[in-house]
Amino acid sequence: MASSAMSEPLLSVRGLTKHFPLTRGVVFRRQIGSVQAVDGVSFDLHEGETLGLVGESGCGKSTTARLLMRLIEPTAGEAIYGGEDIFTMSRAQLRRLRRDIQIIFQDPYASLDPRMTVGSIIGEGWEVHPDLVPKGQRRAEVSRLLEQVGLEAGHADRFPHQFSGGQRQRIGIARALAVRPEVLILDEPVSALDVSVQAQVINLIEQLQDEYGFAALFIAHDLSVVRHISDRIAVMYLGKIVESGVADEIYERPAHPYTQALLSAVPSPDPTITRRERIRLEGDVPSPANPPSGCRFRTRCWKADERCAEEEPALVDRFGHGHPSACHYADVSDVIGSSGQE
């Protein structure tokens, strides 16, 4: 992990928005609304650091990842990488971008072509970028990458169905590293794996980051997963970032009620430490097609009042700690909640 106290960010995202249109009609289709999957997300990613992007399923994390890879097009916003906006890049620029920014997908069973050998999967990027590894050295480089991610060199001739989920995810990591990216987007890379395997894969990612020096956007729905790998954390709810800051600051002094609720559910590995009282959120996450007025979290928040329904809180540093939160009643001392929920 690296310090985030650097001047120029490697990747700067501002006002990132993706609204998927809702239409009605068979012959004459008309738009009747939109799903606000991502709505004005902004963050910076610095060289060599890890930013953890955390939130419940459906909050827009994976859509954010796909937008940054230009797998889908944004409704609005910009993402500046290398002085250029990703969303206005030409086809030639995009080809280079997808060498510099790689993604590891959530499902290790769907992200590898079942008809290709592991060696072909790892070396596929060299067909697009032949300058990276000379043809005569590619077999040896595949073997090196396999061993580096904890597999055997002899596995190069096998097919994906011959591996477990954890092994497939290691193959996906080797494939991403083969083109030597500057940024690695990890879209819930361990959520489909057994708990015993999750720690192994996270430790592997940390080791590889120390060696290769890439920056990482680590997406997860569980705050406990990103705690030890992240330099900074951004908490997302219903398409918006509601709190962000240095990882230790987020864990020790969460300001937003949603972050407090997420942290209250994280089990403590040390039974001698008094853990936060559990905050049980009422109801389900509202539909992104019809989000609540004002603060989007207000329908599940014990602090909500009329102001929360009428005025959307800005994501600002309310306590001078460099730790912005989007709540009118943010309070770093109130980690339980005024209602005394159990």
mmCIF file of C-alpha atoms in Angstrom:
data_model
loop_
_atom_site.group_PDB
_atom_site.id
_atom_site.type_symbol
_atom_site.label_atom_id
_atom_site.label_comp_id
_atom_site.label_asym_id
_atom_site.label_seq_id
_atom_site.Cartn_x
_atom_site.Cartn_y
_atom_site.Cartn_z
ATOM 1 C CA MET A 1 0.000 0.000 0.000
ATOM 2 C CA ALA A 2 1.075 3.548 -0.632
ATOM 3 C CA SER A 3 0.470 6.924 0.857
ATOM 4 C CA SER A 4 -2.254 8.949 -0.853
ATOM 5 C CA ALA A 5 -0.578 12.272 0.015
ATOM 6 C CA MET A 6 0.624 12.824 -3.536
ATOM 7 C CA SER A 7 0.213 15.801 -5.823
ATOM 8 C CA GLU A 8 -1.175 14.484 -9.101
ATOM 9 C CA PRO A 9 -3.660 11.592 -9.102
ATOM 10 C CA LEU A 10 -3.089 8.770 -11.574
ATOM 11 C CA LEU A 11 -6.833 8.607 -12.248
ATOM 12 C CA SER A 12 -9.233 11.449 -11.484
ATOM 13 C CA VAL A 13 -12.990 10.804 -11.702
ATOM 14 C CA ARG A 14 -15.414 13.733 -11.567
ATOM 15 C CA GLY A 15 -19.210 13.702 -11.653
ATOM 16 C CA LEU A 16 -19.405 10.169 -13.083
ATOM 17 C CA THR A 17 -23.028 9.412 -13.947
ATOM 18 C CA LYS A 18 -24.805 6.502 -15.601
ATOM 19 C CA HIS A 19 -28.598 6.495 -15.999
ATOM 20 C CA PHE A 20 -30.094 3.530 -17.829
ATOM 21 C CA PRO A 21 -33.319 4.503 -19.649
ATOM 22 C CA LEU A 22 -36.601 2.769 -18.806
ATOM 23 C CA THR A 23 -38.820 2.433 -21.850
ATOM 24 C CA ARG A 24 -42.381 1.312 -22.597
ATOM 25 C CA GLY A 25 -44.113 0.233 -25.781
ATOM 26 C CA VAL A 26 -43.521 -2.363 -28.497
ATOM 27 C CA VAL A 27 -43.689 -0.464 -31.794
ATOM 28 C CA PHE A 28 -43.293 3.111 -30.554
ATOM 29 C CA ARG A 29 -40.975 2.900 -27.569
ATOM 30 C CA ARG A 30 -40.804 5.890 -25.277
ATOM 31 C CA GLN A 31 -38.730 6.601 -22.223
ATOM 32 C CA ILE A 32 -40.720 6.653 -19.001
ATOM 33 C CA GLY A 33 -37.867 7.063 -16.554
ATOM 34 C CA SER A 34 -34.333 5.960 -15.797
ATOM 35 C CA VAL A 35 -32.349 3.781 -13.416
ATOM 36 C CA GLN A 36 -29.842 6.054 -11.683
ATOM 37 C CA ALA A 37 -27.134 3.426 -11.272
ATOM 38 C CA VAL A 38 -24.273 5.906 -10.751
ATOM 39 C CA ASP A 39 -25.094 9.523 -9.953
ATOM 40 C CA GLY A 40 -22.291 12.066 -9.653
ATOM 41 C CA VAL A 41 -19.432 9.949 -8.299
ATOM 42 C CA SER A 42 -16.035 11.634 -7.835
ATOM 43 C CA PHE A 43 -12.750 10.252 -6.517
ATOM 44 C CA ASP A 44 -8.989 10.210 -7.137
ATOM 45 C CA LEU A 45 -6.676 7.214 -7.365
ATOM 46 C CA HIS A 46 -2.980 7.855 -6.779
ATOM 47 C CA GLU A 47 0.024 5.945 -8.022
ATOM 48 C CA GLY A 48 0.614 2.716 -6.088
ATOM 49 C CA GLU A 49 -2.282 3.135 -3.657
ATOM 50 C CA THR A 50 -5.405 1.059 -3.061
ATOM 51 C CA LEU A 51 -8.821 2.697 -2.900
ATOM 52 C CA GLY A 52 -11.553 0.497 -1.473
ATOM 53 C CA LEU A 53 -15.013 1.177 -2.959
ATOM 54 C CA VAL A 54 -17.590 -0.349 -0.620
ATOM 55 C CA GLY A 55 -21.370 -0.657 -0.547
ATOM 56 C CA GLU A 56 -24.322 -3.020 -0.675
ATOM 57 C CA SER A 57 -25.212 -4.936 -3.823
ATOM 58 C CA GLY A 58 -26.935 -2.691 -6.352
ATOM 59 C CA CYS A 59 -25.314 0.568 -5.203
ATOM 60 C CA GLY A 60 -23.451 1.112 -8.493
ATOM 61 C CA LYS A 61 -19.948 -0.197 -7.715
ATOM 62 C CA SER A 62 -19.687 -2.637 -10.628
ATOM 63 C CA THR A 63 -21.262 -0.109 -13.001
ATOM 64 C CA THR A 64 -18.513 2.325 -11.967
ATOM 65 C CA ALA A 65 -15.887 -0.296 -12.839
ATOM 66 C CA ARG A 66 -17.410 -0.968 -16.255
ATOM 67 C CA LEU A 67 -17.629 2.741 -16.998
ATOM 68 C CA LEU A 68 -13.931 3.238 -16.244
ATOM 69 C CA MET A 69 -13.087 0.405 -18.662
ATOM 70 C CA ARG A 70 -15.394 1.946 -21.328
ATOM 71 C CA LEU A 71 -17.360 -1.325 -21.430
ATOM 72 C CA ILE A 72 -20.419 0.935 -21.143
ATOM 73 C CA GLU A 73 -20.713 4.637 -21.933
ATOM 74 C CA PRO A 74 -21.452 7.264 -19.243
ATOM 75 C CA THR A 75 -24.390 9.640 -19.165
ATOM 76 C CA ALA A 76 -22.143 12.406 -17.824
ATOM 77 C CA GLY A 77 -18.844 13.021 -16.085
ATOM 78 C CA GLU A 78 -15.181 12.596 -16.854
ATOM 79 C CA ALA A 79 -12.326 10.273 -15.911
ATOM 80 C CA ILE A 80 -8.899 11.780 -16.508
ATOM 81 C CA TYR A 81 -6.029 9.352 -17.029
ATOM 82 C CA GLY A 82 -2.686 10.441 -18.478
ATOM 83 C CA GLY A 83 -4.075 13.918 -19.088
ATOM 84 C CA GLU A 84 -6.896 12.570 -21.304
ATOM 85 C CA ASP A 85 -10.574 11.965 -20.619
ATOM 86 C CA ILE A 86 -11.235 8.213 -20.916
ATOM 87 C CA PHE A 87 -14.713 8.926 -22.287
ATOM 88 C CA THR A 88 -13.472 10.944 -25.275
ATOM 89 C CA MET A 89 -10.547 8.692 -26.226
ATOM 90 C CA SER A 90 -10.158 7.403 -29.784
ATOM 91 C CA ARG A 91 -10.035 3.684 -30.591
ATOM 92 C CA ALA A 92 -6.227 3.799 -30.679
ATOM 93 C CA GLN A 93 -6.124 5.527 -27.293
ATOM 94 C CA LEU A 94 -8.565 2.991 -25.864
ATOM 95 C CA ARG A 95 -6.327 0.145 -26.997
ATOM 96 C CA ARG A 96 -3.493 1.655 -24.962
ATOM 97 C CA LEU A 97 -5.837 2.398 -22.053
ATOM 98 C CA ARG A 98 -6.866 -1.242 -21.771
ATOM 99 C CA ARG A 99 -3.232 -2.158 -21.437
ATOM 100 C CA ASP A 100 -2.695 0.417 -18.684
ATOM 101 C CA ILE A 101 -5.980 -0.286 -16.851
ATOM 102 C CA GLN A 102 -6.969 -3.925 -16.339
ATOM 103 C CA ILE A 103 -10.004 -5.409 -14.618
ATOM 104 C CA ILE A 104 -10.530 -8.613 -12.649
ATOM 105 C CA PHE A 105 -14.172 -9.641 -12.634
ATOM 106 C CA GLN A 106 -16.273 -10.979 -9.792
ATOM 107 C CA ASP A 107 -17.178 -14.393 -11.230
ATOM 108 C CA PRO A 108 -14.102 -16.556 -11.892
ATOM 109 C CA TYR A 109 -16.318 -19.129 -13.620
ATOM 110 C CA ALA A 110 -17.617 -16.691 -16.259
ATOM 111 C CA SER A 111 -14.574 -14.502 -16.891
ATOM 112 C CA LEU A 112 -12.304 -17.138 -18.490
ATOM 113 C CA ASP A 113 -12.940 -18.552 -21.986
ATOM 114 C CA PRO A 114 -13.603 -22.295 -21.447
ATOM 115 C CA ARG A 115 -12.265 -23.148 -24.924
ATOM 116 C CA MET A 116 -8.822 -21.610 -24.351
ATOM 117 C CA THR A 117 -5.913 -23.100 -22.431
ATOM 118 C CA VAL A 118 -4.649 -21.212 -19.417
ATOM 119 C CA GLY A 119 -1.471 -20.323 -21.301
ATOM 120 C CA SER A 120 -3.468 -18.829 -24.165
ATOM 121 C CA ILE A 121 -5.670 -16.886 -21.741
ATOM 122 C CA ILE A 122 -2.687 -15.345 -19.948
ATOM 123 C CA GLY A 123 -0.843 -14.554 -23.173
ATOM 124 C CA GLU A 124 -3.820 -13.179 -25.098
ATOM 125 C CA GLY A 125 -2.871 -9.583 -24.311
ATOM 126 C CA TRP A 126 0.491 -10.054 -26.022
ATOM 127 C CA GLU A 127 -1.298 -10.647 -29.326
ATOM 128 C CA VAL A 128 -2.743 -7.136 -29.039
ATOM 129 C CA HIS A 129 0.460 -5.638 -27.584
ATOM 130 C CA PRO A 130 3.240 -7.734 -29.168
ATOM 131 C CA ASP A 131 5.973 -5.352 -27.991
ATOM 132 C CA LEU A 132 5.508 -6.466 -24.383
ATOM 133 C CA VAL A 133 6.984 -9.963 -24.665
ATOM 134 C CA PRO A 134 8.878 -11.401 -27.680
ATOM 135 C CA LYS A 135 7.240 -14.534 -29.102
ATOM 136 C CA GLY A 136 10.170 -16.737 -28.176
ATOM 137 C CA GLN A 137 9.898 -15.769 -24.501
ATOM 138 C CA ARG A 138 6.134 -16.034 -24.056
ATOM 139 C CA ARG A 139 5.998 -19.629 -22.848
ATOM 140 C CA ALA A 140 8.570 -18.882 -20.159
ATOM 141 C CA GLU A 141 6.724 -15.699 -19.164
ATOM 142 C CA VAL A 142 3.439 -17.622 -18.806
ATOM 143 C CA SER A 143 5.230 -20.116 -16.544
ATOM 144 C CA ARG A 144 6.681 -17.277 -14.457
ATOM 145 C CA LEU A 145 3.306 -15.586 -14.037
ATOM 146 C CA LEU A 146 1.601 -18.850 -13.068
ATOM 147 C CA GLU A 147 4.194 -19.521 -10.392
ATOM 148 C CA GLN A 148 3.961 -15.936 -9.199
ATOM 149 C CA VAL A 149 0.217 -16.293 -8.522
ATOM 150 C CA GLY A 150 0.681 -19.609 -6.709
ATOM 151 C CA LEU A 151 0.018 -22.105 -9.534
ATOM 152 C CA GLU A 152 2.323 -24.539 -11.328
ATOM 153 C CA ALA A 153 4.042 -23.829 -14.630
ATOM 154 C CA GLY A 154 2.649 -27.102 -15.970
ATOM 155 C CA HIS A 155 -0.895 -25.758 -15.625
ATOM 156 C CA ALA A 156 -0.443 -23.697 -18.796
ATOM 157 C CA ASP A 157 -1.834 -26.494 -20.996
ATOM 158 C CA ARG A 158 -4.946 -27.082 -18.891
ATOM 159 C CA PHE A 159 -8.414 -25.590 -19.390
ATOM 160 C CA PRO A 160 -10.383 -23.417 -16.907
ATOM 161 C CA HIS A 161 -12.842 -26.203 -15.973
ATOM 162 C CA GLN A 162 -9.947 -28.129 -14.421
ATOM 163 C CA PHE A 163 -9.458 -25.480 -11.710
ATOM 164 C CA SER A 164 -11.271 -24.405 -8.548
ATOM 165 C CA GLY A 165 -12.794 -20.937 -8.151
ATOM 166 C CA GLY A 166 -9.802 -19.633 -6.216
ATOM 167 C CA GLN A 167 -7.397 -21.002 -8.817
ATOM 168 C CA ARG A 168 -9.411 -19.430 -11.639
ATOM 169 C CA GLN A 169 -9.245 -16.077 -9.928
ATOM 170 C CA ARG A 170 -5.456 -16.465 -9.712
ATOM 171 C CA ILE A 171 -5.421 -17.129 -13.464
ATOM 172 C CA GLY A 172 -7.442 -13.931 -13.962
ATOM 173 C CA ILE A 173 -4.886 -12.013 -11.898
ATOM 174 C CA ALA A 174 -2.013 -13.473 -13.972
ATOM 175 C CA ARG A 175 -3.840 -12.488 -17.176
ATOM 176 C CA ALA A 176 -4.210 -8.905 -15.933
ATOM 177 C CA LEU A 177 -0.575 -8.635 -14.854
ATOM 178 C CA ALA A 178 0.692 -10.002 -18.185
ATOM 179 C CA VAL A 179 0.268 -6.576 -19.821
ATOM 180 C CA ARG A 180 1.868 -4.753 -16.861
ATOM 181 C CA PRO A 181 -0.949 -2.338 -16.008
ATOM 182 C CA GLU A 182 -0.652 0.834 -13.973
ATOM 183 C CA VAL A 183 -4.173 0.451 -12.578
ATOM 184 C CA LEU A 184 -5.939 -2.758 -11.559
ATOM 185 C CA ILE A 185 -9.720 -2.647 -11.021
ATOM 186 C CA LEU A 186 -10.824 -5.541 -8.821
ATOM 187 C CA ASP A 187 -14.597 -5.965 -9.036
ATOM 188 C CA GLU A 188 -15.481 -8.003 -5.930
ATOM 189 C CA PRO A 189 -12.648 -10.441 -6.708
ATOM 190 C CA VAL A 190 -13.214 -12.642 -3.640
ATOM 191 C CA SER A 191 -16.994 -12.501 -3.081
ATOM 192 C CA ALA A 192 -17.589 -15.752 -5.024
ATOM 193 C CA LEU A 193 -14.848 -17.607 -3.124
ATOM 194 C CA ASP A 194 -14.863 -19.576 0.112
ATOM 195 C CA VAL A 195 -13.862 -17.549 3.178
ATOM 196 C CA SER A 196 -10.725 -19.656 3.619
ATOM 197 C CA VAL A 197 -9.627 -18.776 0.064
ATOM 198 C CA GLN A 198 -10.529 -15.075 0.261
ATOM 199 C CA ALA A 199 -7.640 -14.185 2.578
ATOM 200 C CA GLN A 200 -5.169 -16.057 0.359
ATOM 201 C CA VAL A 201 -6.244 -14.118 -2.740
ATOM 202 C CA ILE A 202 -6.193 -10.760 -0.915
ATOM 203 C CA ASN A 203 -2.703 -11.484 0.449
ATOM 204 C CA LEU A 204 -1.593 -12.418 -3.067
ATOM 205 C CA ILE A 205 -2.909 -9.113 -4.462
ATOM 206 C CA GLU A 206 -1.008 -7.199 -1.750
ATOM 207 C CA GLN A 207 2.223 -9.045 -2.532
ATOM 208 C CA LEU A 208 1.877 -8.437 -6.266
ATOM 209 C CA GLN A 209 1.106 -4.754 -5.694
ATOM 210 C CA ASP A 210 4.312 -4.398 -3.680
ATOM 211 C CA GLU A 211 6.254 -6.001 -6.536
ATOM 212 C CA TYR A 212 4.594 -4.371 -9.557
ATOM 213 C CA GLY A 213 3.572 -1.043 -8.012
ATOM 214 C CA PHE A 214 0.157 -0.807 -9.656
ATOM 215 C CA ALA A 215 -2.667 1.271 -8.194
ATOM 216 C CA ALA A 216 -5.808 -0.657 -7.298
ATOM 217 C CA LEU A 217 -9.515 0.131 -7.130
ATOM 218 C CA PHE A 218 -10.765 -2.665 -4.869
ATOM 219 C CA ILE A 219 -14.548 -3.050 -5.015
ATOM 220 C CA ALA A 220 -16.349 -4.983 -2.263
ATOM 221 C CA HIS A 221 -19.649 -5.110 -0.387
ATOM 222 C CA ASP A 222 -17.961 -6.030 2.906
ATOM 223 C CA LEU A 223 -15.940 -3.435 4.810
ATOM 224 C CA SER A 224 -13.977 -6.158 6.592
ATOM 225 C CA VAL A 225 -12.616 -7.414 3.244
ATOM 226 C CA VAL A 226 -11.016 -4.105 2.265
ATOM 227 C CA ARG A 227 -9.776 -2.978 5.673
ATOM 228 C CA HIS A 228 -6.184 -4.207 5.535
ATOM 229 C CA ILE A 229 -5.596 -3.804 1.811
ATOM 230 C CA SER A 230 -6.918 -0.240 1.368
ATOM 231 C CA ASP A 231 -5.111 3.053 1.910
ATOM 232 C CA ARG A 232 -8.363 4.974 1.510
ATOM 233 C CA ILE A 233 -12.014 3.936 1.446
ATOM 234 C CA ALA A 234 -15.072 5.389 -0.311
ATOM 235 C CA VAL A 235 -18.482 4.202 0.878
ATOM 236 C CA MET A 236 -21.213 4.115 -1.760
ATOM 237 C CA TYR A 237 -25.000 4.057 -1.332
ATOM 238 C CA LEU A 238 -27.593 4.067 -4.109
ATOM 239 C CA GLY A 239 -25.311 5.509 -6.787
ATOM 240 C CA LYS A 240 -23.532 8.104 -4.639
ATOM 241 C CA ILE A 241 -20.441 8.231 -2.435
ATOM 242 C CA VAL A 242 -21.623 9.098 1.079
ATOM 243 C CA GLU A 243 -18.284 9.034 2.914
ATOM 244 C CA SER A 244 -14.599 8.768 2.066
ATOM 245 C CA GLY A 245 -11.287 9.024 3.813
ATOM 246 C CA VAL A 246 -8.132 7.298 4.984
ATOM 247 C CA ALA A 247 -8.937 3.699 5.904
ATOM 248 C CA ASP A 248 -8.046 4.011 9.605
ATOM 249 C CA GLU A 249 -10.135 7.183 9.902
ATOM 250 C CA ILE A 250 -13.173 5.487 8.355
ATOM 251 C CA TYR A 251 -12.921 2.484 10.673
ATOM 252 C CA GLU A 252 -12.144 4.374 13.855
ATOM 253 C CA ARG A 253 -14.371 7.441 13.363
ATOM 254 C CA PRO A 254 -17.157 6.730 10.854
ATOM 255 C CA ALA A 255 -19.273 9.855 10.393
ATOM 256 C CA HIS A 256 -22.153 8.748 8.138
ATOM 257 C CA PRO A 257 -24.952 6.616 9.666
ATOM 258 C CA TYR A 258 -24.715 4.157 6.771
ATOM 259 C CA THR A 259 -20.981 3.610 7.351
ATOM 260 C CA GLN A 260 -21.664 3.196 11.058
ATOM 261 C CA ALA A 261 -24.262 0.533 10.306
ATOM 262 C CA LEU A 262 -21.923 -1.333 7.949
ATOM 263 C CA LEU A 263 -19.110 -1.293 10.503
ATOM 264 C CA SER A 264 -21.382 -2.458 13.315
ATOM 265 C CA ALA A 265 -21.925 -5.689 11.365
ATOM 266 C CA VAL A 266 -18.189 -6.420 11.019
ATOM 267 C CA PRO A 267 -17.161 -9.142 13.519
ATOM 268 C CA SER A 268 -14.133 -8.350 15.671
ATOM 269 C CA PRO A 269 -11.240 -10.833 15.410
ATOM 270 C CA ASP A 270 -10.279 -10.027 19.015
ATOM 271 C CA PRO A 271 -12.943 -11.086 21.571
ATOM 272 C CA THR A 272 -11.331 -8.882 24.251
ATOM 273 C CA ILE A 273 -12.154 -5.717 22.285
ATOM 274 C CA THR A 274 -15.569 -4.197 22.890
ATOM 275 C CA ARG A 275 -17.306 -4.145 19.509
ATOM 276 C CA ARG A 276 -19.803 -1.571 18.335
ATOM 277 C CA GLU A 277 -23.418 -2.191 19.171
ATOM 278 C CA ARG A 278 -25.147 -3.682 16.132
ATOM 279 C CA ILE A 279 -27.217 -1.217 14.087
ATOM 280 C CA ARG A 280 -29.962 -3.030 12.210
ATOM 281 C CA LEU A 281 -31.198 -1.049 9.232
ATOM 282 C CA GLU A 282 -34.914 -1.180 8.564
ATOM 283 C CA GLY A 283 -36.303 -1.916 5.105
ATOM 284 C CA ASP A 284 -34.603 -2.565 1.793
ATOM 285 C CA VAL A 285 -32.430 -0.359 -0.392
ATOM 286 C CA PRO A 286 -34.804 1.851 -2.437
ATOM 287 C CA SER A 287 -35.023 1.364 -6.184
ATOM 288 C CA PRO A 288 -32.461 3.403 -8.174
ATOM 289 C CA ALA A 289 -35.304 4.025 -10.637
ATOM 290 C CA ASN A 290 -37.148 5.988 -7.945
ATOM 291 C CA PRO A 291 -34.659 7.150 -5.297
ATOM 292 C CA PRO A 292 -35.882 9.103 -2.258
ATOM 293 C CA SER A 293 -35.810 12.891 -2.351
ATOM 294 C CA GLY A 294 -33.076 14.672 -0.467
ATOM 295 C CA CYS A 295 -30.769 12.201 1.234
ATOM 296 C CA ARG A 296 -31.065 8.796 -0.400
ATOM 297 C CA PHE A 297 -30.347 7.015 2.878
ATOM 298 C CA ARG A 298 -33.096 8.777 4.829
ATOM 299 C CA THR A 299 -35.714 6.001 4.417
ATOM 300 C CA ARG A 300 -33.497 3.677 6.483
ATOM 301 C CA CYS A 301 -31.850 6.202 8.800
ATOM 302 C CA TRP A 302 -32.703 6.709 12.475
ATOM 303 C CA LYS A 303 -31.577 10.367 12.313
ATOM 304 C CA ALA A 304 -33.738 11.403 9.362
ATOM 305 C CA ASP A 305 -36.105 14.380 9.627
ATOM 306 C CA GLU A 306 -37.840 16.829 7.252
ATOM 307 C CA ARG A 307 -34.580 18.517 6.301
ATOM 308 C CA CYS A 308 -33.224 15.167 5.060
ATOM 309 C CA ALA A 309 -36.250 14.772 2.766
ATOM 310 C CA GLU A 310 -35.986 18.295 1.347
ATOM 311 C CA GLU A 311 -32.251 18.964 1.095
ATOM 312 C CA GLU A 312 -29.619 16.608 -0.314
ATOM 313 C CA PRO A 313 -26.527 16.730 1.919
ATOM 314 C CA ALA A 314 -23.254 17.605 0.179
ATOM 315 C CA LEU A 315 -20.187 15.379 0.454
ATOM 316 C CA VAL A 316 -17.963 17.731 2.462
ATOM 317 C CA ASP A 317 -15.387 17.582 5.254
ATOM 318 C CA ARG A 318 -17.555 18.516 8.245
ATOM 319 C CA PHE A 319 -14.941 18.063 10.992
ATOM 320 C CA GLY A 320 -11.686 19.280 9.420
ATOM 321 C CA HIS A 321 -10.196 15.790 9.296
ATOM 322 C CA GLY A 322 -9.964 15.503 5.496
ATOM 323 C CA HIS A 323 -12.744 12.953 5.816
ATOM 324 C CA PRO A 324 -15.860 14.090 3.888
ATOM 325 C CA SER A 325 -19.335 12.725 4.604
ATOM 326 C CA ALA A 326 -22.760 13.380 3.076
ATOM 327 C CA CYS A 327 -25.028 13.686 6.118
ATOM 328 C CA HIS A 328 -26.642 16.744 7.719
ATOM 329 C CA TYR A 329 -26.224 15.091 11.126
ATOM 330 C CA ALA A 330 -22.860 13.376 10.687
ATOM 331 C CA ASP A 331 -21.240 12.667 14.043
ATOM 332 C CA VAL A 332 -17.941 10.851 14.547
ATOM 333 C CA SER A 333 -18.754 10.259 18.220
ATOM 334 C CA ASP A 334 -22.151 8.671 17.550
ATOM 335 C CA VAL A 335 -21.150 5.217 16.337
ATOM 336 C CA ILE A 336 -24.206 3.521 17.855
ATOM 337 C CA GLY A 337 -27.072 5.746 16.817
ATOM 338 C CA SER A 338 -29.360 7.908 18.894
ATOM 339 C CA SER A 339 -32.206 5.435 18.707
ATOM 340 C CA GLY A 340 -30.264 2.801 20.620
ATOM 341 C CA GLN A 341 -31.097 0.191 18.008
ATOM 342 C CA GLU A 342 -30.133 -3.409 18.641
#
